[in-house]
Amino acid sequence: MYTTDCNYFRIINYNNVQEGYYKWTGCTDIVSFTSIDPLKTQYICAKNVTVEGCGAPLNIVFIGLNPLKISTEICPSPTPTTTVTPTVTPSPVTPTPTSSSPTPTTTPSIVYQYNLQTGEWYQNVCEAVNMIANPSNVTIFTSKLFTSLEPGDHVYGDQNLSIPPVNAGFTISNGATFIQLSGTLIINVGVC
């Protein structure tokens, strides 16, 4: 988190698959949540900026009070200045409307929900489902059937398909098939 009176920040999403989310307090103390698409850069004028943990990791760079003349817009000064009516000029500073939570831009028409067993390795999660018959301990949501999932697909922790599975270990199984995760990304699929 960076905190200032009111300065410019550059937010970069280096992830090439997943959107990132950040929360920022504007110069007029309005709190906003904003999403940033994969491999994109945004500039904002704000008092503080924090990365939200429900998306891709973001890189926040404190630039200062418009030192690079990135935009014709200058951050408001804490001391009163003379008012000048500016001409309308396009600017890369594009804050989005305030919302209570970030929402993804696309939602599939069918979302499947599964209550499954999770663990750290495929052996212990497959044994927990098949031999010990433990109750399910993780819920996942996906746009594909569990048996059709393959590396490169994603599973999520909510039906909006926006956050990683809650309390998920490295491996998730239905007793016959297991998947291994890195965040929301499936990196391996196998048979128990």
PDB file of N, CA and C in Angstrom, residues 23-101:
ATOM      1  N   LYS A  23      -7.880  -1.386  -5.010  1.00  0.00           N
ATOM      2  CA  LYS A  23      -8.741  -0.449  -4.290  1.00  0.00           C
ATOM      3  C   LYS A  23      -7.945   0.830  -4.134  1.00  0.00           C
ATOM      4  N   TRP A  24      -8.581   1.974  -4.344  1.00  0.00           N
ATOM      5  CA  TRP A  24      -7.871   3.238  -4.222  1.00  0.00           C
ATOM      6  C   TRP A  24      -8.792   4.306  -3.648  1.00  0.00           C
ATOM      7  N   THR A  25      -8.166   5.228  -2.928  1.00  0.00           N
ATOM      8  CA  THR A  25      -8.889   6.366  -2.374  1.00  0.00           C
ATOM      9  C   THR A  25      -8.525   7.584  -3.203  1.00  0.00           C
ATOM     10  N   GLY A  26      -9.525   8.162  -3.856  1.00  0.00           N
ATOM     11  CA  GLY A  26      -9.300   9.324  -4.715  1.00  0.00           C
ATOM     12  C   GLY A  26      -8.945  10.558  -3.911  1.00  0.00           C
ATOM     13  N   CYS A  27      -8.577  11.589  -4.607  1.00  0.00           N
ATOM     14  CA  CYS A  27      -8.152  12.837  -3.968  1.00  0.00           C
ATOM     15  C   CYS A  27      -9.289  13.512  -3.203  1.00  0.00           C
ATOM     16  N   THR A  28     -10.531  13.113  -3.488  1.00  0.00           N
ATOM     17  CA  THR A  28     -11.679  13.659  -2.766  1.00  0.00           C
ATOM     18  C   THR A  28     -12.225  12.649  -1.756  1.00  0.00           C
ATOM     19  N   ASP A  29     -11.393  11.663  -1.368  1.00  0.00           N
ATOM     20  CA  ASP A  29     -11.699  10.650  -0.354  1.00  0.00           C
ATOM     21  C   ASP A  29     -12.789   9.655  -0.766  1.00  0.00           C
ATOM     22  N   ILE A  30     -13.055   9.502  -2.055  1.00  0.00           N
ATOM     23  CA  ILE A  30     -13.988   8.488  -2.533  1.00  0.00           C
ATOM     24  C   ILE A  30     -13.209   7.203  -2.751  1.00  0.00           C
ATOM     25  N   VAL A  31     -13.675   6.098  -2.157  1.00  0.00           N
ATOM     26  CA  VAL A  31     -13.007   4.801  -2.281  1.00  0.00           C
ATOM     27  C   VAL A  31     -13.603   4.064  -3.475  1.00  0.00           C
ATOM     28  N   SER A  32     -12.732   3.533  -4.351  1.00  0.00           N
ATOM     29  CA  SER A  32     -13.174   2.832  -5.552  1.00  0.00           C
ATOM     30  C   SER A  32     -12.449   1.508  -5.695  1.00  0.00           C
ATOM     31  N   PHE A  33     -13.102   0.557  -6.371  1.00  0.00           N
ATOM     32  CA  PHE A  33     -12.481  -0.711  -6.749  1.00  0.00           C
ATOM     33  C   PHE A  33     -12.410  -0.716  -8.269  1.00  0.00           C
ATOM     34  N   THR A  34     -11.249  -1.069  -8.804  1.00  0.00           N
ATOM     35  CA  THR A  34     -11.063  -1.038 -10.247  1.00  0.00           C
ATOM     36  C   THR A  34     -10.405  -2.324 -10.710  1.00  0.00           C
ATOM     37  N   SER A  35     -10.829  -2.807 -11.880  1.00  0.00           N
ATOM     38  CA  SER A  35     -10.188  -3.986 -12.464  1.00  0.00           C
ATOM     39  C   SER A  35      -9.222  -3.528 -13.550  1.00  0.00           C
ATOM     40  N   ILE A  36      -8.212  -4.366 -13.794  1.00  0.00           N
ATOM     41  CA  ILE A  36      -7.244  -4.083 -14.857  1.00  0.00           C
ATOM     42  C   ILE A  36      -7.044  -5.373 -15.638  1.00  0.00           C
ATOM     43  N   ASP A  37      -7.231  -5.282 -16.932  1.00  0.00           N
ATOM     44  CA  ASP A  37      -7.130  -6.452 -17.798  1.00  0.00           C
ATOM     45  C   ASP A  37      -5.709  -6.984 -17.845  1.00  0.00           C
ATOM     46  N   PRO A  38      -5.554  -8.259 -18.256  1.00  0.00           N
ATOM     47  CA  PRO A  38      -4.206  -8.843 -18.381  1.00  0.00           C
ATOM     48  C   PRO A  38      -3.322  -8.020 -19.312  1.00  0.00           C
ATOM     49  N   LEU A  39      -2.061  -7.894 -18.936  1.00  0.00           N
ATOM     50  CA  LEU A  39      -1.027  -7.203 -19.715  1.00  0.00           C
ATOM     51  C   LEU A  39      -1.374  -5.749 -20.021  1.00  0.00           C
ATOM     52  N   LYS A  40      -2.064  -5.084 -19.096  1.00  0.00           N
ATOM     53  CA  LYS A  40      -2.437  -3.677 -19.282  1.00  0.00           C
ATOM     54  C   LYS A  40      -1.799  -2.817 -18.203  1.00  0.00           C
ATOM     55  N   THR A  41      -1.716  -1.513 -18.483  1.00  0.00           N
ATOM     56  CA  THR A  41      -1.194  -0.521 -17.556  1.00  0.00           C
ATOM     57  C   THR A  41      -2.231   0.579 -17.404  1.00  0.00           C
ATOM     58  N   GLN A  42      -2.443   1.041 -16.166  1.00  0.00           N
ATOM     59  CA  GLN A  42      -3.351   2.155 -15.908  1.00  0.00           C
ATOM     60  C   GLN A  42      -2.640   3.182 -15.043  1.00  0.00           C
ATOM     61  N   TYR A  43      -3.018   4.442 -15.197  1.00  0.00           N
ATOM     62  CA  TYR A  43      -2.500   5.527 -14.381  1.00  0.00           C
ATOM     63  C   TYR A  43      -3.677   6.125 -13.618  1.00  0.00           C
ATOM     64  N   ILE A  44      -3.470   6.419 -12.325  1.00  0.00           N
ATOM     65  CA  ILE A  44      -4.515   7.069 -11.538  1.00  0.00           C
ATOM     66  C   ILE A  44      -3.899   8.144 -10.664  1.00  0.00           C
ATOM     67  N   CYS A  45      -4.730   9.091 -10.276  1.00  0.00           N
ATOM     68  CA  CYS A  45      -4.372  10.133  -9.332  1.00  0.00           C
ATOM     69  C   CYS A  45      -5.136   9.810  -8.055  1.00  0.00           C
ATOM     70  N   ALA A  46      -4.435   9.517  -6.956  1.00  0.00           N
ATOM     71  CA  ALA A  46      -5.110   9.038  -5.756  1.00  0.00           C
ATOM     72  C   ALA A  46      -4.287   9.334  -4.516  1.00  0.00           C
ATOM     73  N   LYS A  47      -4.949   9.166  -3.338  1.00  0.00           N
ATOM     74  CA  LYS A  47      -4.246   9.292  -2.061  1.00  0.00           C
ATOM     75  C   LYS A  47      -3.538   7.998  -1.701  1.00  0.00           C
ATOM     76  N   ASN A  48      -4.205   6.846  -1.953  1.00  0.00           N
ATOM     77  CA  ASN A  48      -3.553   5.568  -1.697  1.00  0.00           C
ATOM     78  C   ASN A  48      -4.104   4.504  -2.630  1.00  0.00           C
ATOM     79  N   VAL A  49      -3.323   3.445  -2.806  1.00  0.00           N
ATOM     80  CA  VAL A  49      -3.674   2.351  -3.710  1.00  0.00           C
ATOM     81  C   VAL A  49      -3.273   1.046  -3.029  1.00  0.00           C
ATOM     82  N   THR A  50      -4.167   0.046  -3.040  1.00  0.00           N
ATOM     83  CA  THR A  50      -3.831  -1.277  -2.518  1.00  0.00           C
ATOM     84  C   THR A  50      -4.311  -2.339  -3.498  1.00  0.00           C
ATOM     85  N   VAL A  51      -3.552  -3.417  -3.598  1.00  0.00           N
ATOM     86  CA  VAL A  51      -3.910  -4.540  -4.472  1.00  0.00           C
ATOM     87  C   VAL A  51      -4.906  -5.424  -3.733  1.00  0.00           C
ATOM     88  N   GLU A  52      -5.975  -5.820  -4.412  1.00  0.00           N
ATOM     89  CA  GLU A  52      -6.948  -6.746  -3.854  1.00  0.00           C
ATOM     90  C   GLU A  52      -6.451  -8.163  -4.118  1.00  0.00           C
ATOM     91  N   GLY A  53      -6.602  -9.058  -3.140  1.00  0.00           N
ATOM     92  CA  GLY A  53      -6.071 -10.418  -3.242  1.00  0.00           C
ATOM     93  C   GLY A  53      -6.881 -11.362  -4.101  1.00  0.00           C
ATOM     94  N   CYS A  54      -8.019 -10.939  -4.658  1.00  0.00           N
ATOM     95  CA  CYS A  54      -8.880 -11.863  -5.388  1.00  0.00           C
ATOM     96  C   CYS A  54      -8.559 -11.956  -6.870  1.00  0.00           C
ATOM     97  N   GLY A  55      -7.505 -11.317  -7.337  1.00  0.00           N
ATOM     98  CA  GLY A  55      -7.175 -11.387  -8.760  1.00  0.00           C
ATOM     99  C   GLY A  55      -5.690 -11.583  -8.967  1.00  0.00           C
ATOM    100  N   ALA A  56      -5.233 -11.229 -10.162  1.00  0.00           N
ATOM    101  CA  ALA A  56      -3.819 -11.360 -10.493  1.00  0.00           C
ATOM    102  C   ALA A  56      -2.998 -10.399  -9.629  1.00  0.00           C
ATOM    103  N   PRO A  57      -1.744 -10.768  -9.303  1.00  0.00           N
ATOM    104  CA  PRO A  57      -0.891  -9.833  -8.571  1.00  0.00           C
ATOM    105  C   PRO A  57      -0.580  -8.624  -9.464  1.00  0.00           C
ATOM    106  N   LEU A  58      -0.548  -7.457  -8.867  1.00  0.00           N
ATOM    107  CA  LEU A  58      -0.316  -6.222  -9.627  1.00  0.00           C
ATOM    108  C   LEU A  58       0.956  -5.539  -9.151  1.00  0.00           C
ATOM    109  N   ASN A  59       1.536  -4.729 -10.029  1.00  0.00           N
ATOM    110  CA  ASN A  59       2.712  -3.934  -9.704  1.00  0.00           C
ATOM    111  C   ASN A  59       2.246  -2.484  -9.610  1.00  0.00           C
ATOM    112  N   ILE A  60       2.389  -1.873  -8.424  1.00  0.00           N
ATOM    113  CA  ILE A  60       2.003  -0.475  -8.229  1.00  0.00           C
ATOM    114  C   ILE A  60       3.273   0.348  -8.099  1.00  0.00           C
ATOM    115  N   VAL A  61       3.388   1.389  -8.936  1.00  0.00           N
ATOM    116  CA  VAL A  61       4.565   2.253  -8.932  1.00  0.00           C
ATOM    117  C   VAL A  61       4.125   3.667  -8.553  1.00  0.00           C
ATOM    118  N   PHE A  62       4.720   4.203  -7.483  1.00  0.00           N
ATOM    119  CA  PHE A  62       4.469   5.575  -7.067  1.00  0.00           C
ATOM    120  C   PHE A  62       5.251   6.494  -7.995  1.00  0.00           C
ATOM    121  N   ILE A  63       4.560   7.345  -8.730  1.00  0.00           N
ATOM    122  CA  ILE A  63       5.222   8.235  -9.692  1.00  0.00           C
ATOM    123  C   ILE A  63       5.441   9.617  -9.098  1.00  0.00           C
ATOM    124  N   GLY A  64       4.517  10.102  -8.277  1.00  0.00           N
ATOM    125  CA  GLY A  64       4.642  11.423  -7.670  1.00  0.00           C
ATOM    126  C   GLY A  64       3.648  12.386  -8.278  1.00  0.00           C
ATOM    127  N   LEU A  65       3.853  13.675  -8.039  1.00  0.00           N
ATOM    128  CA  LEU A  65       2.928  14.698  -8.515  1.00  0.00           C
ATOM    129  C   LEU A  65       3.227  15.051  -9.960  1.00  0.00           C
ATOM    130  N   ASN A  66       2.746  14.225 -10.888  1.00  0.00           N
ATOM    131  CA  ASN A  66       2.840  14.457 -12.325  1.00  0.00           C
ATOM    132  C   ASN A  66       4.251  14.835 -12.788  1.00  0.00           C
ATOM    133  N   PRO A  67       5.321  14.149 -12.322  1.00  0.00           N
ATOM    134  CA  PRO A  67       6.671  14.565 -12.681  1.00  0.00           C
ATOM    135  C   PRO A  67       7.024  14.271 -14.132  1.00  0.00           C
ATOM    136  N   LEU A  68       6.378  13.273 -14.728  1.00  0.00           N
ATOM    137  CA  LEU A  68       6.736  12.881 -16.091  1.00  0.00           C
ATOM    138  C   LEU A  68       5.783  13.458 -17.127  1.00  0.00           C
ATOM    139  N   LYS A  69       4.863  14.289 -16.691  1.00  0.00           N
ATOM    140  CA  LYS A  69       3.856  14.872 -17.578  1.00  0.00           C
ATOM    141  C   LYS A  69       3.145  13.777 -18.360  1.00  0.00           C
ATOM    142  N   ILE A  70       2.737  12.738 -17.632  1.00  0.00           N
ATOM    143  CA  ILE A  70       2.043  11.605 -18.239  1.00  0.00           C
ATOM    144  C   ILE A  70       0.692  12.059 -18.779  1.00  0.00           C
ATOM    145  N   SER A  71       0.116  13.024 -18.147  1.00  0.00           N
ATOM    146  CA  SER A  71      -1.197  13.494 -18.538  1.00  0.00           C
ATOM    147  C   SER A  71      -1.219  15.010 -18.423  1.00  0.00           C
ATOM    148  N   THR A  72      -2.145  15.621 -19.141  1.00  0.00           N
ATOM    149  CA  THR A  72      -2.303  17.072 -18.998  1.00  0.00           C
ATOM    150  C   THR A  72      -3.016  17.400 -17.699  1.00  0.00           C
ATOM    151  N   GLU A  73      -3.658  16.389 -17.094  1.00  0.00           N
ATOM    152  CA  GLU A  73      -4.334  16.607 -15.804  1.00  0.00           C
ATOM    153  C   GLU A  73      -3.296  16.581 -14.683  1.00  0.00           C
ATOM    154  N   ILE A  74      -3.383  17.543 -13.795  1.00  0.00           N
ATOM    155  CA  ILE A  74      -2.468  17.605 -12.655  1.00  0.00           C
ATOM    156  C   ILE A  74      -3.253  17.253 -11.411  1.00  0.00           C
ATOM    157  N   CYS A  75      -2.643  16.460 -10.527  1.00  0.00           N
ATOM    158  CA  CYS A  75      -3.323  16.089  -9.286  1.00  0.00           C
ATOM    159  C   CYS A  75      -3.652  17.344  -8.499  1.00  0.00           C
ATOM    160  N   PRO A  76      -4.776  17.352  -7.794  1.00  0.00           N
ATOM    161  CA  PRO A  76      -5.127  18.527  -6.967  1.00  0.00           C
ATOM    162  C   PRO A  76      -4.069  18.794  -5.908  1.00  0.00           C
ATOM    163  N   SER A  77      -3.820  20.049  -5.667  1.00  0.00           N
ATOM    164  CA  SER A  77      -2.833  20.460  -4.678  1.00  0.00           C
ATOM    165  C   SER A  77      -3.518  20.587  -3.321  1.00  0.00           C
ATOM    166  N   PRO A  78      -2.810  20.262  -2.212  1.00  0.00           N
ATOM    167  CA  PRO A  78      -3.434  20.433  -0.897  1.00  0.00           C
ATOM    168  C   PRO A  78      -3.646  21.901  -0.541  1.00  0.00           C
ATOM    169  N   THR A  79      -2.945  22.836  -1.214  1.00  0.00           N
ATOM    170  CA  THR A  79      -3.139  24.262  -0.947  1.00  0.00           C
ATOM    171  C   THR A  79      -4.011  24.851  -2.050  1.00  0.00           C
ATOM    172  N   PRO A  80      -4.871  25.818  -1.721  1.00  0.00           N
ATOM    173  CA  PRO A  80      -5.764  26.393  -2.742  1.00  0.00           C
ATOM    174  C   PRO A  80      -4.964  27.049  -3.860  1.00  0.00           C
ATOM    175  N   THR A  81      -5.435  26.891  -5.097  1.00  0.00           N
ATOM    176  CA  THR A  81      -4.802  27.521  -6.256  1.00  0.00           C
ATOM    177  C   THR A  81      -5.877  28.244  -7.051  1.00  0.00           C
ATOM    178  N   THR A  82      -5.456  29.088  -7.966  1.00  0.00           N
ATOM    179  CA  THR A  82      -6.380  29.815  -8.814  1.00  0.00           C
ATOM    180  C   THR A  82      -7.072  28.841  -9.755  1.00  0.00           C
ATOM    181  N   THR A  83      -8.367  29.012  -9.943  1.00  0.00           N
ATOM    182  CA  THR A  83      -9.125  28.118 -10.806  1.00  0.00           C
ATOM    183  C   THR A  83      -8.965  28.538 -12.258  1.00  0.00           C
ATOM    184  N   VAL A  84      -8.588  27.590 -13.114  1.00  0.00           N
ATOM    185  CA  VAL A  84      -8.462  27.824 -14.543  1.00  0.00           C
ATOM    186  C   VAL A  84      -9.339  26.804 -15.235  1.00  0.00           C
ATOM    187  N   THR A  85     -10.152  27.233 -16.207  1.00  0.00           N
ATOM    188  CA  THR A  85     -11.007  26.296 -16.927  1.00  0.00           C
ATOM    189  C   THR A  85     -10.175  25.622 -18.009  1.00  0.00           C
ATOM    190  N   PRO A  86      -9.913  24.311 -17.864  1.00  0.00           N
ATOM    191  CA  PRO A  86      -9.083  23.628 -18.850  1.00  0.00           C
ATOM    192  C   PRO A  86      -9.891  23.280 -20.097  1.00  0.00           C
ATOM    193  N   THR A  87      -9.178  23.093 -21.211  1.00  0.00           N
ATOM    194  CA  THR A  87      -9.824  22.599 -22.416  1.00  0.00           C
ATOM    195  C   THR A  87      -9.939  21.091 -22.297  1.00  0.00           C
ATOM    196  N   VAL A  88     -10.929  20.519 -22.944  1.00  0.00           N
ATOM    197  CA  VAL A  88     -11.141  19.072 -22.862  1.00  0.00           C
ATOM    198  C   VAL A  88     -10.061  18.378 -23.677  1.00  0.00           C
ATOM    199  N   THR A  89      -9.286  17.535 -22.976  1.00  0.00           N
ATOM    200  CA  THR A  89      -8.181  16.817 -23.599  1.00  0.00           C
ATOM    201  C   THR A  89      -8.244  15.358 -23.158  1.00  0.00           C
ATOM    202  N   PRO A  90      -8.075  14.400 -24.090  1.00  0.00           N
ATOM    203  CA  PRO A  90      -8.059  12.994 -23.666  1.00  0.00           C
ATOM    204  C   PRO A  90      -6.936  12.742 -22.664  1.00  0.00           C
ATOM    205  N   SER A  91      -7.209  11.894 -21.707  1.00  0.00           N
ATOM    206  CA  SER A  91      -6.247  11.628 -20.651  1.00  0.00           C
ATOM    207  C   SER A  91      -6.197  10.140 -20.357  1.00  0.00           C
ATOM    208  N   PRO A  92      -5.001   9.560 -20.068  1.00  0.00           N
ATOM    209  CA  PRO A  92      -4.941   8.138 -19.746  1.00  0.00           C
ATOM    210  C   PRO A  92      -5.467   7.815 -18.354  1.00  0.00           C
ATOM    211  N   VAL A  93      -5.812   8.824 -17.558  1.00  0.00           N
ATOM    212  CA  VAL A  93      -6.343   8.577 -16.227  1.00  0.00           C
ATOM    213  C   VAL A  93      -7.829   8.291 -16.392  1.00  0.00           C
ATOM    214  N   THR A  94      -8.232   7.019 -16.195  1.00  0.00           N
ATOM    215  CA  THR A  94      -9.610   6.627 -16.433  1.00  0.00           C
ATOM    216  C   THR A  94     -10.163   5.857 -15.245  1.00  0.00           C
ATOM    217  N   PRO A  95     -10.563   6.537 -14.165  1.00  0.00           N
ATOM    218  CA  PRO A  95     -11.153   5.818 -13.036  1.00  0.00           C
ATOM    219  C   PRO A  95     -12.521   5.268 -13.422  1.00  0.00           C
ATOM    220  N   THR A  96     -12.883   4.137 -12.834  1.00  0.00           N
ATOM    221  CA  THR A  96     -14.185   3.523 -13.097  1.00  0.00           C
ATOM    222  C   THR A  96     -15.136   3.895 -11.975  1.00  0.00           C
ATOM    223  N   PRO A  97     -16.434   3.732 -12.214  1.00  0.00           N
ATOM    224  CA  PRO A  97     -17.395   4.079 -11.164  1.00  0.00           C
ATOM    225  C   PRO A  97     -17.180   3.236  -9.913  1.00  0.00           C
ATOM    226  N   THR A  98     -17.563   3.817  -8.777  1.00  0.00           N
ATOM    227  CA  THR A  98     -17.436   3.117  -7.502  1.00  0.00           C
ATOM    228  C   THR A  98     -18.393   1.939  -7.474  1.00  0.00           C
ATOM    229  N   SER A  99     -17.893   0.798  -7.033  1.00  0.00           N
ATOM    230  CA  SER A  99     -18.750  -0.375  -6.879  1.00  0.00           C
ATOM    231  C   SER A  99     -18.399  -1.064  -5.574  1.00  0.00           C
ATOM    232  N   SER A 100     -19.300  -1.907  -5.090  1.00  0.00           N
ATOM    233  CA  SER A 100     -19.051  -2.568  -3.813  1.00  0.00           C
ATOM    234  C   SER A 100     -18.058  -3.704  -3.952  1.00  0.00           C
ATOM    235  N   SER A 101     -17.958  -4.310  -5.131  1.00  0.00           N
ATOM    236  CA  SER A 101     -16.979  -5.370  -5.334  1.00  0.00           C
ATOM    237  C   SER A 101     -16.674  -5.474  -6.820  1.00  0.00           C
TER     238      SER A 101
END
